[in-house]
Amino acid sequence: MDFANFLIQLLNSVQYGLLLFMLAAGLTLIFGIMGVVNLAHGSFYMLGAYLAWYFSSTLGSLTLAIVLGTVLAVVFGWLLEWLLFRHFYHRDHLDQVLLTFGLIYIFEEVRSIFWGDDVHAVQVPELLNWSIPLTDTLSYPIYRLVMSGICIVLAIGLYLLISKTRLGMKIRAGAFNRDMTESLGVNIRLIHGVVFALGVGLAAIAGMLASPIASVYPGMGSSVLIMCFVVVVIGGIGSVRGALVAALLVGLVDTFGKVLLPQIAGMAVYMLMAIVLLYKPEGLFKQ
Amino acid sequence: MTTRRLVLTRSAAVIGAASSGLLLPEIVRAQSDKVRVGFMLPYTGTFAQLGVAIENGFRMALNEQGGKLGGREVEFFKVDDESNPAKGIENATRLVQRDKVDVLVGTVHSGVQMGIHKVARDTGVLNLIPNAGVHIATRAQCAPNVFRTSFTNSQPTLALGKPMMERGHKKAVWITWNYAAGDEAFEGFEKSYTEAGGQIIKKLGLPFPNVEFQALLTEIAALKPDAVACFFAGGGAAKFLRDYEAAGLSKNIQLWGSGFLTEGVLDAAGDAANGVLTTMHYSDSLDTPRNKKFRLDYAKTFKLQPDVYAVQGYDTGLLLVKGANAVKGDMANKQALYAAMRGAEIDSPRGKWKMSPSHNPIQDIYLRKVENRENKVIGIAGKAVADPATGCRMA
């Protein structure tokens, strides 16, 4: 493998890793702060992708679709938390698994009723539909760079929000000791709503950004959900920093596995997980 | 007391069995005046259009006979198989046990086909496969009552190697989804290409139905092969064609594929598909009177353009008509029925084809090139291509 090829595969890895991070961050936040195991997280990714397809095909602009889709997804997340999830914070994990597993089926069915079961293509915006040539045969699509850029900005924003703001402080306090925080006058209900909506929003944005490069199809949330859980488990449950490191690691192993050892490509990520868990049973960054 | 209850329960059991048809002699069914045809096809989901096209084609073949099979009226039963392998056996059993069909037509998805195949082998019901190319159905597990009118997954790719070498493409990369159909398509490609003297420098794969090709396309660009050969179908195929072009590969590296790559996706792929070469047992643009007539009739009847799936459904109907006519509608005369179908020569829109000893078409495979969103036939890639039928021993 020469240098240019290596460089591009590295970019591919980072781009895939960042996408996974967007999903895993929400998943791990919702678990870490509210203690909810959310199997339906992949459905929010699917929701994002379908919204991107629907709005970009009716409005003719992916950028507009992403803005509109994000707003809708956040509102949807907020409603879902208020109507359903908040009643499950004190319940057993098994109840939560049952609830969210059921939600996967409901979301798939509703999607099928409204949008059908076809595979849809989303066009890359004309402005970003070109590549940077690196060698005579290798080039890198600019859309993927922009996409990675957006993910990095959002990751930094998330970090600042949680570690530097007053809201972030309340979120961290609530995760650490819920009753104590509440008795100090923090509206923990509101915090939960915000965190949940944030998680749904991040997953939906990931789906929308991925829609031009991964197509939009039924069941697209399930395969990505498995990868997300792998990331969360490797990174350490509840740790956003762990999710970032683990997502990049998974991106690297998956991409180079596909290219260097296609025979075992499907397994490479799980082997990574097994090795990490062997030495760090609670993940790389234990909370 | 005990014996009386025993007598009662046993009589009840006998009555139950009799009314459900278990004890009725075979002759009673045969005397019912209609031939019972069961469709087990996808009517919802990703493959819904394929199911409809197959049924349309099948009905068209029967309509050409005045809607009759061997002089008898036909009654249809339909089950949506949802392309769900988990329900394959249950759905097939429903048609065979409850609806008592004489012939089961199905299906598209290879996984579901394996369920149908088990039921066909267990019950001996006549099964006509209008699409699913899963190898084992006409190889190690071939059966006298199972006939396929479509293709095996490796049949189109068995004709791929020679034309690639003829164009001087000596080093190739293979890429597909890692699942049964992809593996089976590779088998045909590997055989034909290496026998023609070509060298497969790398075999790339990704999980089905993943469509994130970027890392693999980068690898292809770095390997600089003379050509790329692939197996993809449906939405994923359109995506692959577009990504292949976007990565700048279509300018330098000729793309080849099993014909499903460009079936039904040319609009979705747009200009990205231009110049792609594929091998397949049919093409819309086949310039024969037989195909033109078929296409015209089909378009008139259903207000739709026929595709390869409609042709396969049509041929399934033609095959059944041949069999039923030979036994004058007596579908219980299985020996004569199967003999007639085995020996049938089908005058299909795809060209004349014969049934192989393992009950799979021996057919010409066309070489096609995409031009202006159309699969143009530019030659015959393989004359009378037969599946190797490895391990088939007809009982």
XYZ file of C-alpha atoms in Angstrom, chain A:
287
model
C 0.000 0.000 0.000
C 1.596 3.261 -1.099
C 1.357 6.518 0.799
C -1.456 8.178 -1.181
C -3.616 5.086 -0.851
C -2.838 4.887 2.837
C -3.719 8.546 3.303
C -7.079 8.170 1.591
C -7.951 5.078 3.566
C -7.029 6.990 6.688
C -9.442 9.753 5.660
C -12.095 7.104 4.992
C -11.514 5.646 8.443
C -11.771 9.007 10.194
C -14.887 9.921 8.278
C -16.595 6.630 9.169
C -15.386 6.921 12.751
C -16.773 10.436 13.143
C -20.123 9.319 11.802
C -20.208 6.494 14.319
C -19.268 8.938 17.054
C -22.318 11.110 16.320
C -24.509 8.098 16.938
C -22.596 6.615 19.829
C -22.388 9.951 21.674
C -26.175 10.187 21.892
C -26.499 6.554 22.838
C -23.928 6.767 25.594
C -25.273 10.107 26.927
C -28.798 8.782 27.170
C -27.555 5.684 28.949
C -25.056 7.441 31.153
C -27.373 10.207 32.294
C -30.799 8.625 32.308
C -29.831 4.990 32.615
C -31.959 4.055 29.616
C -30.840 1.340 27.245
C -32.125 2.655 23.952
C -32.230 0.007 21.217
C -34.286 2.366 19.055
C -31.346 4.737 18.625
C -30.672 3.351 15.140
C -34.228 4.296 14.186
C -33.391 7.967 14.768
C -30.516 7.556 12.303
C -32.982 6.068 9.825
C -35.455 8.866 10.559
C -32.755 11.413 9.759
C -31.879 9.718 6.484
C -35.515 9.508 5.386
C -36.133 13.125 6.334
C -33.083 14.143 4.323
C -34.328 12.186 1.336
C -37.917 13.422 1.664
C -37.111 17.099 2.071
C -34.231 17.178 -0.402
C -36.402 15.565 -3.073
C -39.373 17.864 -2.414
C -37.473 21.082 -1.675
C -34.508 20.423 -3.948
C -31.836 21.311 -1.413
C -29.982 18.980 0.921
C -28.776 21.844 3.101
C -32.325 23.051 3.672
C -33.403 19.458 4.275
C -30.747 19.018 6.948
C -31.734 22.215 8.758
C -35.429 21.351 8.668
C -34.785 17.696 9.472
C -32.679 18.570 12.518
C -35.396 20.788 13.945
C -38.043 18.123 13.388
C -35.880 15.360 14.841
C -35.113 17.362 17.985
C -38.798 18.164 18.507
C -39.634 14.521 17.900
C -37.016 13.437 20.433
C -38.348 15.863 23.004
C -41.915 14.625 22.532
C -40.846 11.010 22.699
C -39.013 11.595 25.971
C -41.991 13.414 27.443
C -44.610 10.917 26.305
C -42.753 7.665 26.767
C -39.200 7.454 27.967
C -39.513 9.436 31.202
C -41.892 6.781 32.502
C -39.151 4.209 32.155
C -36.201 5.796 33.972
C -36.899 3.917 37.184
C -37.849 0.672 35.523
C -35.685 -2.353 35.057
C -33.255 -2.417 32.073
C -35.184 -5.382 30.727
C -38.371 -3.281 30.551
C -36.456 -0.580 28.707
C -35.052 -3.113 26.262
C -38.554 -4.418 25.629
C -39.933 -0.917 25.119
C -37.215 0.250 22.762
C -37.137 -3.045 20.875
C -40.860 -2.634 20.296
C -40.247 0.925 19.144
C -37.899 -0.329 16.417
C -40.781 -2.329 14.925
C -43.218 0.544 15.262
C -40.823 2.993 13.585
C -40.110 0.544 10.752
C -43.816 -0.028 10.189
C -44.705 3.661 10.262
C -41.845 4.374 7.863
C -43.147 1.617 5.598
C -46.675 3.093 5.624
C -45.589 6.659 4.879
C -42.487 6.239 2.755
C -42.680 2.679 1.440
C -39.947 0.059 1.302
C -37.916 1.295 -1.631
C -34.258 2.190 -1.603
C -33.730 5.900 -2.226
C -30.758 7.826 -3.434
C -29.924 11.302 -2.165
C -27.836 13.505 -4.413
C -24.737 15.207 -3.104
C -25.257 18.997 -3.379
C -23.886 20.283 -6.698
C -21.480 22.609 -4.888
C -19.811 19.679 -3.110
C -19.995 17.158 -5.922
C -16.330 17.063 -6.887
C -13.132 15.391 -5.769
C -9.607 16.461 -4.916
C -7.201 14.503 -7.112
C -4.291 13.154 -5.104
C -2.509 10.945 -7.625
C -3.320 9.990 -11.223
C -5.896 7.425 -10.132
C -6.748 8.426 -6.581
C -8.984 11.267 -5.527
C -11.004 12.134 -2.464
C -14.641 13.333 -2.627
C -15.009 16.794 -1.141
C -18.417 15.921 0.342
C -16.796 13.454 2.712
C -14.350 16.101 3.904
C -17.152 18.568 4.552
C -19.103 15.873 6.318
C -16.149 15.073 8.556
C -15.750 18.798 9.204
C -19.362 19.117 10.362
C -18.936 16.121 12.643
C -15.780 17.611 14.185
C -17.525 20.936 14.803
C -20.441 19.158 16.449
C -18.094 17.021 18.551
C -16.276 20.112 19.802
C -19.607 21.804 20.458
C -20.756 18.815 22.460
C -17.557 18.833 24.473
C -17.875 22.540 25.257
C -21.540 22.164 26.125
C -20.922 19.404 28.623
C -17.676 20.582 30.205
C -17.883 24.381 30.042
C -21.501 25.504 30.339
C -23.894 25.778 33.245
C -26.280 23.380 31.531
C -23.437 20.934 31.091
C -22.633 21.159 34.759
C -26.221 20.347 35.650
C -26.185 17.440 33.213
C -23.042 16.032 34.792
C -24.403 16.565 38.290
C -27.657 14.864 37.369
C -25.812 11.889 36.037
C -23.721 11.641 39.179
C -26.485 11.966 41.750
C -29.949 12.544 40.496
C -31.779 13.042 43.802
C -29.185 15.387 45.238
C -29.171 17.518 42.109
C -32.921 17.699 42.102
C -33.073 18.745 45.736
C -30.698 21.594 44.928
C -33.398 23.024 42.719
C -32.298 21.797 39.302
C -35.158 20.880 37.016
C -33.927 17.399 36.224
C -36.960 16.618 34.083
C -36.023 19.433 31.757
C -32.392 18.288 31.694
C -33.460 14.818 30.672
C -35.628 16.187 27.913
C -32.724 18.276 26.623
C -30.253 15.395 26.707
C -32.646 13.025 24.998
C -33.535 15.522 22.281
C -29.811 16.201 21.838
C -29.104 12.495 21.383
C -31.918 12.079 18.887
C -30.750 15.193 17.051
C -27.174 13.917 16.758
C -28.334 10.536 15.459
C -30.655 12.181 12.943
C -27.896 14.531 11.741
C -25.640 11.505 11.286
C -28.381 9.872 9.198
C -28.874 13.002 7.123
C -25.168 13.506 6.479
C -24.773 9.837 5.578
C -27.783 9.714 3.259
C -25.906 10.688 0.048
C -23.067 8.243 0.688
C -24.964 5.295 2.170
C -28.380 5.488 0.433
C -31.675 5.438 2.291
C -33.288 2.055 2.830
C -35.513 0.096 5.206
C -33.764 -1.397 8.204
C -30.738 0.870 7.747
C -30.799 1.664 11.475
C -30.250 -1.887 12.652
C -26.840 -2.526 11.164
C -25.522 0.816 12.310
C -26.967 0.293 15.801
C -24.840 -2.806 16.283
C -21.714 -0.813 15.388
C -22.825 1.873 17.849
C -23.099 -0.592 20.675
C -19.665 -1.917 19.810
C -18.332 1.643 20.032
C -20.052 2.329 23.349
C -18.824 -0.944 24.834
C -15.246 -0.382 23.678
C -15.250 3.242 24.791
C -16.767 2.589 28.193
C -20.466 3.024 28.884
C -21.453 6.617 29.597
C -18.194 8.201 28.433
C -18.410 10.648 25.545
C -14.623 10.855 25.317
C -14.494 7.051 25.207
C -17.076 7.044 22.442
C -14.895 9.362 20.345
C -11.739 7.299 20.747
C -13.569 4.022 20.238
C -15.442 5.303 17.164
C -12.191 6.359 15.502
C -10.628 3.023 16.417
C -13.575 1.106 14.985
C -13.461 3.229 11.825
C -9.794 2.410 11.392
C -10.098 -1.315 12.020
C -13.195 -1.642 9.846
C -11.778 0.289 6.881
C -8.326 -1.263 6.865
C -9.835 -4.662 7.638
C -12.010 -4.408 4.536
C -9.039 -3.500 2.384
C -6.200 -5.574 3.776
C -8.020 -8.692 4.941
C -11.311 -8.874 3.039
C -11.811 -12.477 4.164
C -12.305 -11.484 7.778
C -13.629 -7.952 7.216
C -16.973 -8.743 8.817
C -15.302 -9.942 11.995
C -12.450 -7.470 12.442
C -14.411 -5.001 14.575
C -15.727 -7.707 16.868
C -12.240 -9.097 17.296
C -11.122 -5.601 18.308
C -13.940 -5.486 20.845
C -13.004 -8.888 22.246
C -9.372 -7.863 22.641
C -10.238 -4.566 24.348
C -12.656 -6.264 26.735
C -10.065 -8.885 27.580
C -7.743 -6.220 29.000
C -10.278 -3.545 29.940
C -13.544 -5.276 30.821
C -15.288 -1.941 31.394
C -14.081 -0.296 28.209
C -11.242 2.102 27.540
C -12.637 5.036 29.516
C -14.514 3.846 32.549
C -16.849 6.457 34.060
